[in-house]
């Protein structure tokens, strides 16, 4: 699998509304996803809500079923056959994720519930230890609430201050403004690699370089990017990286926090309990080494195993291939949709992936969503947990179609027809 | 268009959403309440002017989907000149109709508002239709708290 560390997928404008011939057997891959083959309200399901959650290939479903049918046991401390098997499967998944992210060491991979928990862990554990009154944390104006609120909570607790990098009308981060915000009080930067509301891909590698000049660590929120771009955390040189399993064709309730060992070792525990200790007494408790220090209690074993299976599945296809196909599909979608009179795209960054957010004049996103739903088309309508983005673009909500590699040209055509129906209702 | 959609977005509802009645702020309102649906961003402010136990004037402001706008508009049109007791009655009836809780619904009393009964086929949208009414309820009880659908 080719590692294209921190690279972008450019949106190309096509002169004709044809999809360029990329050799990607989408129909073959669709057959791997049993849920896609169904009708809703008598219409073929067109699932375009992948930024909210992705569907699961049979391989992932089988891995979870197999675990519970034959291999379930608690891990790490059991001394019987099944517990050894379960432990091996669990540890193997961690290794797979280490390689998937290009991390140096398996001990830098921490299992959490999802990107949200990963960010909260860093904010609380790193933040409360290293931040004090008057310090500053930088985020951007396009963040998901999960990369805003934990920092707000931290700032309230420590007396630190939150600074926000503005975005332009295309939904692009203003790098110059980011550089201006960095000052000697800056202690942390937390940035999304790809916006869930706009699809914008941020130049995180460059931003990390700039922050590191003054020793400021950076967390990259990869919840949306990990499924669509190949990530190499050493190439990015990010200090922390988070992503969620359910957005990358894996189970819900599982996610990953990658952190450089040098930070994780200095950070206090997040949750206390079993497994994260090396020795407990009422006088004094000694904490375990990383990554276990941050994994209290029996983990979501099935989730870890399912996530490992998802990573295997993706690696077999090749994330580079997936990214290239999705780029073509996105270009096709953007061109088709932007030529619909009365449709305004929200988020038209030069570098973006997978996401098409739009508004239809005065017609509210909720109404768009319901009318599309009745035609079997699943999109999302609302603020997408990014209220500041809605505010920035002066819209109460957007309709958002988000692509995955099992979507095809026909899905976009159906969406286009669906949108005409919306206009019909509201003429 | 499916028959369900036809019912949801029928003429009367579309008309009220495009040209909402009583859609303005009210200077000197006796009561005012704000409602909000955090899931989709629908916002509404309901203004009341009361005289004795009668709703002398009622208006609303806000932004939201066609269903919420239409519901707000039709609510104000139905309640102007009614007593507070009648308004409470309307609220209960309307709410029961939408949530299909099996409680008795007096459809005749609801008049034009029965047009919303199709919403029970779209449970996700029920909150759009009831936001205005919950906000009205808050305005009547006047505890000053912003009403949320959550």
XYZ file of C-alpha atoms in Angstrom:
577
model
C 0.000 0.000 0.000
C 1.470 3.324 -0.935
C 1.836 5.811 1.886
C 1.078 9.267 0.705
C 1.715 11.052 3.937
C -0.517 14.076 4.513
C -1.219 14.438 0.825
C -4.326 16.041 -0.598
C -6.783 14.940 -3.208
C -7.412 17.867 -5.511
C -10.860 18.466 -6.941
C -10.602 18.584 -10.704
C -13.179 20.294 -12.872
C -14.265 17.964 -15.664
C -15.288 19.472 -18.995
C -18.053 16.896 -19.503
C -20.344 15.205 -17.027
C -18.735 11.846 -17.506
C -16.740 10.039 -14.896
C -13.167 9.497 -15.866
C -12.397 5.828 -16.326
C -10.700 4.823 -13.123
C -10.289 1.137 -12.811
C -12.173 0.607 -9.595
C -14.646 -2.221 -9.459
C -17.206 -0.455 -7.317
C -19.918 -3.056 -7.940
C -17.608 -5.770 -6.647
C -16.929 -3.823 -3.459
C -20.612 -2.979 -3.016
C -21.342 -6.696 -2.803
C -19.125 -6.856 0.271
C -21.538 -4.578 2.118
C -24.767 -6.483 2.823
C -26.690 -3.494 4.166
C -26.471 -1.622 0.869
C -28.685 -4.151 -0.819
C -32.063 -3.066 0.452
C -35.059 -0.963 -0.377
C -36.498 1.798 1.735
C -40.091 2.876 1.048
C -39.884 0.598 -1.984
C -36.890 2.459 -3.431
C -33.321 1.233 -3.706
C -31.331 2.629 -0.780
C -28.850 5.296 -1.796
C -26.647 5.741 1.248
C -24.942 9.125 1.226
C -24.481 9.695 4.936
C -20.992 8.231 5.305
C -19.606 11.161 7.246
C -22.122 10.265 9.950
C -21.263 6.598 9.878
C -20.122 4.037 7.336
C -21.483 0.631 6.442
C -19.559 -2.509 7.338
C -18.120 -5.115 4.993
C -19.002 -8.749 5.622
C -15.416 -9.334 6.766
C -15.941 -6.997 9.717
C -19.340 -8.454 10.570
C -17.823 -11.951 10.390
C -14.871 -11.008 12.588
C -17.192 -9.765 15.324
C -19.502 -12.747 15.002
C -16.565 -15.156 15.032
C -15.180 -13.518 18.132
C -18.395 -14.022 20.036
C -19.085 -17.452 18.575
C -15.711 -18.969 19.274
C -13.070 -16.690 20.742
C -14.636 -14.516 23.403
C -12.775 -14.182 26.658
C -11.320 -11.406 28.709
C -7.875 -10.359 27.633
C -4.443 -9.868 29.176
C -4.826 -11.564 32.487
C -6.511 -14.860 31.766
C -4.456 -18.034 31.813
C -6.664 -20.177 29.678
C -6.662 -20.936 25.980
C -9.505 -18.627 24.979
C -8.113 -15.661 26.844
C -4.793 -16.175 25.048
C -6.583 -16.276 21.698
C -8.554 -13.149 22.494
C -5.432 -11.371 23.714
C -3.567 -12.291 20.543
C -6.389 -10.984 18.348
C -6.563 -7.781 20.383
C -2.809 -7.147 20.269
C -2.732 -7.984 16.575
C -5.309 -5.275 15.900
C -3.186 -2.758 17.711
C -0.231 -3.691 15.495
C -2.401 -3.361 12.396
C -3.413 0.131 13.432
C 0.170 1.061 14.205
C 1.112 0.126 10.644
C -1.979 1.722 9.184
C -1.037 5.044 10.746
C 2.680 4.643 10.156
C 3.410 4.988 13.871
C 6.822 4.106 15.211
C 5.706 1.992 18.127
C 2.605 -0.043 19.034
C 2.712 1.534 22.488
C 1.720 4.827 20.927
C -1.679 3.428 19.921
C -4.371 3.886 22.556
C -7.858 2.456 22.173
C -10.668 4.812 23.097
C -14.374 4.996 22.289
C -13.910 7.296 19.328
C -12.278 10.511 18.186
C -14.354 12.474 20.692
C -13.027 10.506 23.628
C -9.496 10.729 22.229
C -9.657 14.502 22.165
C -11.170 14.653 25.639
C -8.395 12.399 26.909
C -5.692 14.712 25.582
C -7.470 17.862 26.744
C -7.877 16.492 30.252
C -4.677 14.549 30.651
C -2.186 16.679 28.731
C -4.131 19.887 29.163
C -4.624 19.857 32.897
C -0.979 19.015 33.516
C 0.681 21.426 31.123
C -1.696 24.352 30.740
C -2.040 27.240 33.150
C -3.848 30.538 33.353
C -3.122 32.837 30.428
C -1.953 30.038 28.142
C -3.600 29.693 24.754
C -5.040 26.838 22.717
C -5.585 27.251 18.997
C -8.387 25.533 17.054
C -10.035 26.472 13.772
C -13.420 27.886 12.783
C -14.335 24.684 10.975
C -14.054 22.255 13.865
C -16.608 19.668 14.913
C -17.959 20.250 18.408
C -15.801 17.374 19.653
C -12.746 19.484 18.860
C -14.164 22.644 20.397
C -15.951 21.754 23.619
C -13.193 19.723 25.331
C -10.897 22.735 24.893
C -13.552 25.108 26.198
C -13.948 22.926 29.263
C -10.172 22.866 29.719
C -9.885 26.622 29.345
C -12.581 27.139 31.929
C -10.768 24.814 34.326
C -7.308 26.249 33.849
C -7.972 29.881 32.939
C -6.411 29.325 29.526
C -7.773 31.033 26.438
C -9.176 29.601 23.206
C -8.089 31.189 19.924
C -9.777 30.397 16.608
C -8.190 30.438 13.153
C -10.673 31.980 10.717
C -11.756 30.499 7.386
C -12.601 32.185 4.102
C -15.853 32.001 2.145
C -14.690 28.860 0.370
C -14.209 27.154 3.705
C -10.426 27.266 3.575
C -8.337 27.849 6.646
C -6.375 31.087 6.559
C -2.811 29.946 7.106
C -1.533 33.495 7.495
C -4.000 34.123 10.305
C -2.907 30.876 11.935
C 0.698 32.037 11.979
C -0.374 35.342 13.492
C -2.267 33.586 16.283
C 0.763 31.585 17.365
C 2.550 33.464 20.115
C 4.615 32.741 23.179
C 1.489 31.938 25.194
C 0.361 29.237 22.757
C 0.597 25.840 24.392
C -1.423 23.601 22.089
C -2.947 23.413 18.635
C -5.854 21.111 17.751
C -6.949 20.975 14.133
C -9.118 18.801 11.952
C -7.432 17.243 8.962
C -10.744 17.245 7.120
C -13.934 19.149 7.958
C -17.076 17.039 8.339
C -19.323 19.948 7.368
C -17.325 21.366 4.461
C -15.027 18.576 3.283
C -12.063 20.947 3.438
C -8.678 19.289 3.813
C -6.309 21.355 5.927
C -2.554 21.708 5.342
C -1.872 20.045 8.673
C 1.690 19.016 7.864
C 2.605 22.634 7.242
C 0.690 23.776 10.320
C 2.546 21.251 12.455
C 5.896 22.444 11.087
C 5.015 26.005 12.005
C 3.827 25.088 15.493
C 6.899 22.959 16.174
C 9.199 25.916 15.511
C 8.167 27.147 18.952
C 7.705 23.732 20.519
C 3.906 23.764 20.409
C 2.382 20.276 20.157
C -0.438 19.555 17.715
C -3.392 17.187 17.776
C -4.875 16.258 14.417
C -8.524 15.223 14.321
C -8.608 12.486 11.691
C -12.199 11.351 12.181
C -13.109 12.257 8.590
C -9.695 12.064 6.958
C -8.588 8.572 8.050
C -11.182 6.815 5.838
C -10.442 8.943 2.793
C -6.747 9.826 2.767
C -3.695 7.767 3.576
C -2.287 9.031 6.856
C 1.332 8.768 7.996
C 1.668 10.185 11.490
C 5.479 10.213 11.394
C 5.479 12.062 8.120
C 2.965 14.566 9.478
C 4.954 14.635 12.709
C 1.737 15.271 14.630
C 1.948 14.848 18.377
C -1.517 13.302 18.601
C -3.934 11.894 16.052
C -7.459 10.608 16.611
C -9.934 8.696 14.502
C -13.177 6.745 14.990
C -13.736 3.130 14.039
C -17.310 3.481 12.893
C -16.365 6.071 10.266
C -13.771 3.768 8.755
C -16.031 0.776 8.093
C -15.477 -0.634 11.572
C -17.696 -0.993 14.635
C -19.122 1.807 16.719
C -17.782 2.490 20.178
C -14.131 2.130 19.214
C -11.532 4.646 18.155
C -7.849 5.350 18.320
C -5.704 7.983 19.914
C -2.160 8.005 18.587
C 0.288 9.949 20.742
C 4.050 10.306 20.641
C 5.505 8.209 23.433
C 7.367 11.217 24.815
C 4.024 12.889 25.556
C 2.038 9.846 26.635
C 4.707 8.892 29.144
C 4.542 12.282 30.787
C 0.760 12.508 30.832
C -1.249 11.493 33.915
C -3.885 8.761 33.572
C -7.310 9.632 32.150
C -9.430 6.987 33.844
C -8.491 4.860 36.793
C -9.245 1.202 37.210
C -8.025 -2.214 36.286
C -5.340 -2.802 33.665
C -3.947 0.725 33.828
C -2.099 -0.107 37.033
C 1.002 -2.111 37.786
C 0.412 -2.303 41.520
C -2.449 -1.248 43.799
C -2.530 -0.770 47.518
C -4.458 1.622 49.672
C -1.263 3.460 50.465
C -0.058 3.981 46.921
C -0.898 2.809 43.437
C 1.622 2.586 40.627
C 0.449 3.115 37.085
C 1.135 0.845 34.196
C 3.261 1.670 31.183
C 1.798 3.009 27.966
C -0.494 2.245 26.250
C -2.148 0.391 29.125
C -1.925 3.408 31.425
C -4.710 4.904 29.307
C -6.857 1.799 28.911
C -8.708 1.245 32.154
C -11.187 -1.582 32.447
C -12.142 -4.322 30.058
C -11.928 -2.751 26.628
C -14.334 -2.962 23.714
C -12.623 -6.166 22.585
C -15.111 -6.899 19.832
C -14.686 -3.323 18.620
C -10.917 -3.642 18.471
C -11.136 -6.901 16.568
C -13.753 -5.480 14.187
C -11.589 -2.427 13.621
C -8.608 -4.647 12.833
C -10.726 -6.476 10.255
C -11.799 -3.141 8.738
C -8.182 -2.022 8.455
C -7.296 -5.329 6.785
C -10.145 -4.899 4.330
C -9.114 -1.362 3.404
C -5.434 -2.196 3.187
C -6.213 -4.987 0.742
C -7.977 -2.566 -1.576
C -5.448 0.199 -1.021
C -6.272 3.590 0.445
C -4.573 5.349 -2.456
C -6.906 3.633 -4.911
C -9.894 4.459 -2.751
C -8.868 8.117 -2.514
C -8.442 8.369 -6.295
C -11.861 6.840 -6.990
C -13.566 9.022 -4.413
C -11.921 12.102 -5.888
C -13.446 11.341 -9.280
C -16.828 10.693 -7.709
C -16.636 13.937 -5.749
C -15.684 15.907 -8.865
C -18.647 14.373 -10.678
C -20.970 15.171 -7.789
C -19.729 18.733 -7.392
C -20.138 19.455 -11.053
C -23.586 17.898 -11.288
C -24.869 19.635 -8.201
C -23.347 23.016 -8.835
C -25.088 23.150 -12.190
C -28.509 22.856 -10.524
C -30.022 26.348 -10.521
C -30.884 27.445 -7.013
C -28.357 25.116 -5.380
C -25.462 26.667 -3.497
C -22.533 24.531 -2.430
C -21.239 25.268 1.036
C -17.561 24.435 1.235
C -15.739 24.781 -2.055
C -12.141 24.565 -0.921
C -9.518 23.765 -3.536
C -8.478 20.802 -1.406
C -11.402 18.744 -0.238
C -12.755 15.229 -0.179
C -15.904 13.216 0.087
C -18.368 15.811 1.281
C -20.949 17.875 -0.565
C -22.834 20.298 1.654
C -25.448 22.449 0.025
C -28.447 24.705 0.522
C -31.423 25.240 -1.780
C -32.381 28.868 -1.340
C -35.033 29.290 1.316
C -35.877 25.604 1.482
C -34.798 24.277 4.853
C -32.378 21.390 5.025
C -34.837 19.351 7.057
C -37.406 19.506 4.294
C -34.761 18.569 1.734
C -33.787 15.621 3.889
C -37.339 14.321 4.289
C -38.158 14.573 0.590
C -34.902 12.836 -0.360
C -35.523 10.214 2.323
C -38.825 9.321 0.711
C -36.900 8.564 -2.460
C -34.574 6.193 -0.656
C -31.750 8.722 -0.409
C -30.032 9.023 2.955
C -28.308 12.316 3.568
C -27.851 14.413 6.664
C -29.591 17.714 7.329
C -28.694 19.984 10.180
C -25.703 21.652 11.687
C -23.510 18.516 11.593
C -22.175 19.223 15.090
C -20.511 22.285 13.631
C -22.705 25.184 14.676
C -19.906 27.743 14.268
C -19.552 26.680 10.619
C -23.269 27.236 10.023
C -22.954 30.629 11.667
C -19.948 31.502 9.512
C -21.882 30.760 6.332
C -25.056 32.394 7.664
C -27.204 29.331 7.182
C -29.364 27.607 9.821
C -28.387 24.219 8.465
C -27.136 22.463 5.356
C -28.020 19.289 3.529
C -24.951 17.093 3.352
C -24.224 14.183 1.036
C -21.040 12.338 2.008
C -19.410 9.745 -0.211
C -17.648 6.473 0.375
C -15.953 4.139 -2.059
C -19.096 2.002 -2.365
C -21.056 4.912 -3.833
C -21.219 5.206 -7.583
C -22.143 7.573 -10.337
C -25.757 6.341 -10.301
C -26.079 7.412 -6.674
C -25.186 10.963 -7.636
C -27.627 10.868 -10.543
C -30.355 9.696 -8.178
C -29.459 12.498 -5.782
C -29.723 15.018 -8.605
C -33.169 13.712 -9.554
C -34.114 13.790 -5.887
C -33.194 17.430 -5.624
C -35.425 18.270 -8.616
C -38.291 16.648 -6.707
C -37.581 18.965 -3.792
C -37.941 21.957 -6.073
C -41.155 20.462 -7.442
C -42.698 20.300 -3.978
C -41.675 23.827 -3.158
C -42.378 25.551 -6.456
C -44.308 12.213 -5.126
C -45.395 9.577 -2.637
C -48.812 9.935 -1.100
C -47.201 10.357 2.311
C -45.105 13.236 1.058
C -48.141 14.731 -0.648
C -49.878 14.727 2.686
C -46.963 16.168 4.582
C -46.333 18.960 2.136
C -49.888 19.649 1.060
C -51.111 22.980 -0.262
C -52.166 24.457 3.048
C -48.882 23.704 4.754
C -46.797 24.942 1.830
C -48.871 28.104 1.635
C -48.403 28.877 5.313
C -44.703 28.161 5.134
C -44.210 30.479 2.170
C -46.462 33.232 3.502
C -46.569 32.776 7.239
C -49.322 34.684 9.022
C -48.594 36.941 11.998
C -44.905 36.665 11.211
C -43.450 39.655 13.048
C -42.146 40.799 16.410
C -44.612 42.386 18.794
C -43.860 45.603 20.599
C -45.323 45.698 24.066
C -45.997 41.994 24.215
C -47.128 40.781 27.611
C -45.487 37.437 27.184
C -42.651 36.180 25.116
C -40.925 32.838 24.908
C -38.183 31.313 22.786
C -38.060 27.833 21.416
C -35.214 25.978 19.793
C -34.619 22.626 18.123
C -30.895 21.972 18.495
C -31.041 19.008 16.132
C -31.826 21.100 13.075
C -31.531 24.725 14.083
C -35.237 25.656 14.035
C -35.697 28.753 16.184
C -38.883 30.527 17.162
C -39.994 33.376 19.384
C -43.683 33.583 20.253
C -45.197 36.882 21.376
C -48.493 37.247 23.221
C -50.719 40.115 24.144
C -53.324 39.140 26.697
C -56.486 40.927 27.755
C -58.216 39.317 30.653
C -58.033 35.663 29.752
C -58.079 36.300 26.030
C -55.248 36.184 23.540
C -55.743 39.597 22.009
C -52.763 39.298 19.737
C -50.220 36.604 18.929
C -47.279 36.633 16.582
C -44.010 34.842 15.975
C -40.546 35.259 14.546
C -37.861 32.795 13.698
C -36.287 30.548 11.138
C -36.953 26.956 10.443
C -38.200 24.277 8.124
C -41.470 24.431 6.215
C -43.244 22.276 8.779
C -42.222 24.419 11.745
C -43.080 27.646 9.917
C -46.450 26.381 8.791
C -47.250 25.055 12.236
C -46.322 28.383 13.844
C -48.329 30.329 11.300
C -51.432 28.185 11.610
C -51.126 28.211 15.373
C -51.213 31.998 15.527
C -54.084 32.128 13.057
C -56.090 29.623 15.104
C -55.460 31.209 18.469
C -55.967 34.898 17.870
C -59.016 35.970 19.854
C -59.265 32.700 21.766
C -59.134 32.369 25.504
C -56.055 31.050 27.246
C -58.084 28.023 28.321
C -58.988 27.300 24.697
C -55.355 27.682 23.704
C -54.317 25.090 26.274
C -56.995 22.786 24.925
C -55.674 23.257 21.369
C -52.163 22.469 22.543
C -53.182 19.229 24.157
C -55.270 18.106 21.214
C -52.593 18.980 18.698
C -49.897 17.261 20.667
C -51.959 14.108 21.091
C -52.749 14.044 17.389
C -49.108 14.257 16.400
C -47.697 11.897 18.923
C -50.544 9.443 18.420
C -50.550 8.649 22.092
C -53.950 7.062 21.854
C -55.381 9.815 23.988
C -58.542 11.354 22.689
C -58.171 13.843 19.918
C -61.021 16.196 19.165
C -60.396 16.722 15.455
C -63.299 19.095 15.035
C -61.920 21.442 17.632
C -58.604 21.492 15.820
C -60.183 22.844 12.646
C -57.560 23.460 9.986
C -54.816 22.099 12.211
C -55.868 18.524 11.399
C -53.863 19.032 8.251
C -50.791 18.127 10.329
C -51.962 14.651 11.156
C -49.773 13.321 8.349
C -46.728 14.140 10.453
C -47.264 11.100 12.598
C -45.970 9.162 9.549
C -42.718 11.103 9.875
C -41.742 10.752 13.530
C -38.466 12.590 12.912
C -40.476 15.681 11.948
C -42.953 15.722 14.843
C -40.681 18.036 16.801
C -40.759 20.497 13.911
C -44.525 20.775 14.189
C -44.707 20.915 17.962
C -41.916 23.434 18.567
C -44.239 26.427 18.148
C -46.792 24.917 20.503
C -44.280 24.088 23.201
C -42.998 27.613 22.916
C -46.513 28.974 23.194
C -47.021 26.833 26.253
C -43.895 28.335 27.801
C -45.140 31.820 26.959
C -48.451 31.110 28.649
C -46.876 29.615 31.739
C -44.219 32.285 31.455
C -41.364 30.748 33.342
C -38.985 32.694 31.096
C -36.914 29.648 30.156
C -36.057 28.933 26.551
C -37.867 25.837 25.428
C -35.841 23.161 23.709
C -37.101 20.138 21.844
C -34.441 18.020 23.626
